[in-house]
PDB file of C-alpha atoms in Angstrom:
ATOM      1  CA  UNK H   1      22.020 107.310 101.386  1.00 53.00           C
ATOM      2  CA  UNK H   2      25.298 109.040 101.109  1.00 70.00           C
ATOM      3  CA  UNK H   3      27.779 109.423 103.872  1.00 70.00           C
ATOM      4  CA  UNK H   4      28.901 112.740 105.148  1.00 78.00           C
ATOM      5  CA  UNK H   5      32.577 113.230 104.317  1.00 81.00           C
ATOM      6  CA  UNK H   6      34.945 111.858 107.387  1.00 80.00           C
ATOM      7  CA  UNK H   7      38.403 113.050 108.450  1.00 81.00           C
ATOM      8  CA  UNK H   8      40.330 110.440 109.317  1.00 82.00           C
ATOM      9  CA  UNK H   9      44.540 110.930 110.877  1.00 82.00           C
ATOM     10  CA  UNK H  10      46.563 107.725 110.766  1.00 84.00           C
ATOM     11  CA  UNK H  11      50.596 107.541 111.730  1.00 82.00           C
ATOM     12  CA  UNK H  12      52.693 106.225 108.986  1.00 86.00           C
ATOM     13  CA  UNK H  13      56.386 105.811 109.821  1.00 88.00           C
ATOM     14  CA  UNK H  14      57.264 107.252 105.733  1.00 92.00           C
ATOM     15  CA  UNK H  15      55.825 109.525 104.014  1.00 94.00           C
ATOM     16  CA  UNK H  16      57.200 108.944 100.722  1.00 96.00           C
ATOM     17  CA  UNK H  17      55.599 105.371 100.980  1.00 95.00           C
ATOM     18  CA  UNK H  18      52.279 106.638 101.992  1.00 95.00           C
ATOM     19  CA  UNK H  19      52.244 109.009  99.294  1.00 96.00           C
ATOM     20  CA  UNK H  20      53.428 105.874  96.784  1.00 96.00           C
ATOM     21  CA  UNK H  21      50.695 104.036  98.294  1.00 94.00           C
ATOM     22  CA  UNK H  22      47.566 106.661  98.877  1.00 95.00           C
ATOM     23  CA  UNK H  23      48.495 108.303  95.698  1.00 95.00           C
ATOM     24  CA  UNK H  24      49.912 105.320  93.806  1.00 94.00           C
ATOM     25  CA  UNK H  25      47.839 102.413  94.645  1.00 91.00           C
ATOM     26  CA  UNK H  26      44.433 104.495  95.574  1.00 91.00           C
ATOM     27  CA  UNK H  27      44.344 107.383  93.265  1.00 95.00           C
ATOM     28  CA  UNK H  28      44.108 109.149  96.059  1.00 95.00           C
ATOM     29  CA  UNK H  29      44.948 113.224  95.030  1.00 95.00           C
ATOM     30  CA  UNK H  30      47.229 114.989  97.433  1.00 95.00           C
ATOM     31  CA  UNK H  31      45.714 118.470  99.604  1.00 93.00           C
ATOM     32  CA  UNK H  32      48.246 120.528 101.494  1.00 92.00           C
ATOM     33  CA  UNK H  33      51.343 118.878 102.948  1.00 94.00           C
ATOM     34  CA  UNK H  34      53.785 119.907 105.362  1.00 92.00           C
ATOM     35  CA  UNK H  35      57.348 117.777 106.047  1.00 92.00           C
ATOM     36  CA  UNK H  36      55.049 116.337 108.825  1.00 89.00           C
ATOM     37  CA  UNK H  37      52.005 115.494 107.238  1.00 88.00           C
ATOM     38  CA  UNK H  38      49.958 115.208 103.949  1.00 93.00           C
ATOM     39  CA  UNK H  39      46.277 115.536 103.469  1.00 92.00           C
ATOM     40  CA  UNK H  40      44.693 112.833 100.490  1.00 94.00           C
ATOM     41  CA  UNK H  41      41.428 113.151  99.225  1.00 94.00           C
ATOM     42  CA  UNK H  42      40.093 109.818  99.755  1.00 91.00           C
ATOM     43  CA  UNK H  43      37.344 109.652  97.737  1.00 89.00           C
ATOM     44  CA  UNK H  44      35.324 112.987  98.820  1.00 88.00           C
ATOM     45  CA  UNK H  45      36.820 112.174 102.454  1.00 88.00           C
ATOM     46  CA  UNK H  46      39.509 113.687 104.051  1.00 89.00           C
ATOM     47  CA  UNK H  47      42.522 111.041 104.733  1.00 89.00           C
ATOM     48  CA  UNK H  48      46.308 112.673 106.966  1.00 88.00           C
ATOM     49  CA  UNK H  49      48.865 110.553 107.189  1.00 90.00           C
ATOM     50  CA  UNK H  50      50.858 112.144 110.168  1.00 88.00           C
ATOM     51  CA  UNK H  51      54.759 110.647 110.308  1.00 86.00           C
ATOM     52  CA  UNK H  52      55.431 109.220 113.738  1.00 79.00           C
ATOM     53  CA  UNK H  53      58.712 108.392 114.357  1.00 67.00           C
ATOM     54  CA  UNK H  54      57.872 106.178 117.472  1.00 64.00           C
ATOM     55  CA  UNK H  55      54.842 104.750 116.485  1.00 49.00           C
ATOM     56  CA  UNK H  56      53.106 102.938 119.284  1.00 66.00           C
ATOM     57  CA  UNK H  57      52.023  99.454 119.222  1.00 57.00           C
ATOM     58  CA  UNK H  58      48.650  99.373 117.727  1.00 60.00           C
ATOM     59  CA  UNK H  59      46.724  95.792 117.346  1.00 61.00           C
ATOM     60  CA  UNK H  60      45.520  96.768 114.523  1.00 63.00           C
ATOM     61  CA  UNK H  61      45.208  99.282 112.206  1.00 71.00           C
ATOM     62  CA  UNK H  62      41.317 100.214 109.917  1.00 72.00           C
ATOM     63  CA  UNK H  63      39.382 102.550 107.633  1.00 73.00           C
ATOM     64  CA  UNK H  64      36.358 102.104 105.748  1.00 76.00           C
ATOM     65  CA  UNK H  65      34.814 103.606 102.857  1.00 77.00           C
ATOM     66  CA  UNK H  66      31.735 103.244 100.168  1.00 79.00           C
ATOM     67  CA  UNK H  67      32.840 101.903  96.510  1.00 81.00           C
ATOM     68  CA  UNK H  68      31.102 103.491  93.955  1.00 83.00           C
ATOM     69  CA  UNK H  69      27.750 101.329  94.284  1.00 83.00           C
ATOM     70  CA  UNK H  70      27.663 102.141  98.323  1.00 79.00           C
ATOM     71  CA  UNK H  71      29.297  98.819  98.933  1.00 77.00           C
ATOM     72  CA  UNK H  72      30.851  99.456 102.579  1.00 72.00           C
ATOM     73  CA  UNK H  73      34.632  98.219 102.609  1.00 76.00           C
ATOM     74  CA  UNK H  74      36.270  97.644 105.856  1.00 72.00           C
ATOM     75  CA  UNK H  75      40.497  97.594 105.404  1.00 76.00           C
ATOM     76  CA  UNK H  76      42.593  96.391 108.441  1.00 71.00           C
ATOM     77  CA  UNK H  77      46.007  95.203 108.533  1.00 72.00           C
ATOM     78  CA  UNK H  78      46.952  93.443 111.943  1.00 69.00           C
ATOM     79  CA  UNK H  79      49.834  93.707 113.534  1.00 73.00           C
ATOM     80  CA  UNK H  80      49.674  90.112 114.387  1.00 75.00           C
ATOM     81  CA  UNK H  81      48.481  87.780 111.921  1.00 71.00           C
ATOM     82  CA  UNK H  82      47.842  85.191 114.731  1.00 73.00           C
ATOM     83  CA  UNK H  83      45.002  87.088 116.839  1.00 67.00           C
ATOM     84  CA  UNK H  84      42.900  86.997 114.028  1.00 61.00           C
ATOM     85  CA  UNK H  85      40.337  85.747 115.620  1.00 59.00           C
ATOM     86  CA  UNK H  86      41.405  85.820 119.215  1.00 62.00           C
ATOM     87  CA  UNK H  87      39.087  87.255 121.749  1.00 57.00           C
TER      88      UNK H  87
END
């Protein structure tokens, strides 16, 4: 089963370190870009990290995708360690 690429917009608050990071760390190759925004292919799926200035508090922040033998991979990163498993 394959999965039909996503598009997926997520705040960063720099986008020199989500380049580093996407691009870096991921592979990830970079699509158009403005001083606002840049679009990564993340792997056949459309990734935009937007820069937000004031970025709102978030509980936490997710994205999934397949590895290469359709593994499902859930990231999140949680603003607060301590709610990990709070209800």
């Amino acid at each position: 089963m394959s999965l039909a690429p996503f598009h997926l917009a997520i705040a960063v608050h720099d986008l020199s370190a989500a380049r580093a990071f996407y691009g870096g760390v991921f592979g990830c190759s970079e699509g158009r870009s403005s001083s606002a925004w840049v679009d990564f292919d993340l792997f056949g799926h459309q990734l935009v990290a937007h820069l937000d200035r004031g970025l709102r508090p978030r509980v936490q922040a997710t994205f999934f995708l397949n590895d290469p033998s359709g593994n499902a991979l859930e990231f999140k990163a949680f603003r607060d360690i301590g709610r990990l498993f709070s209800k």
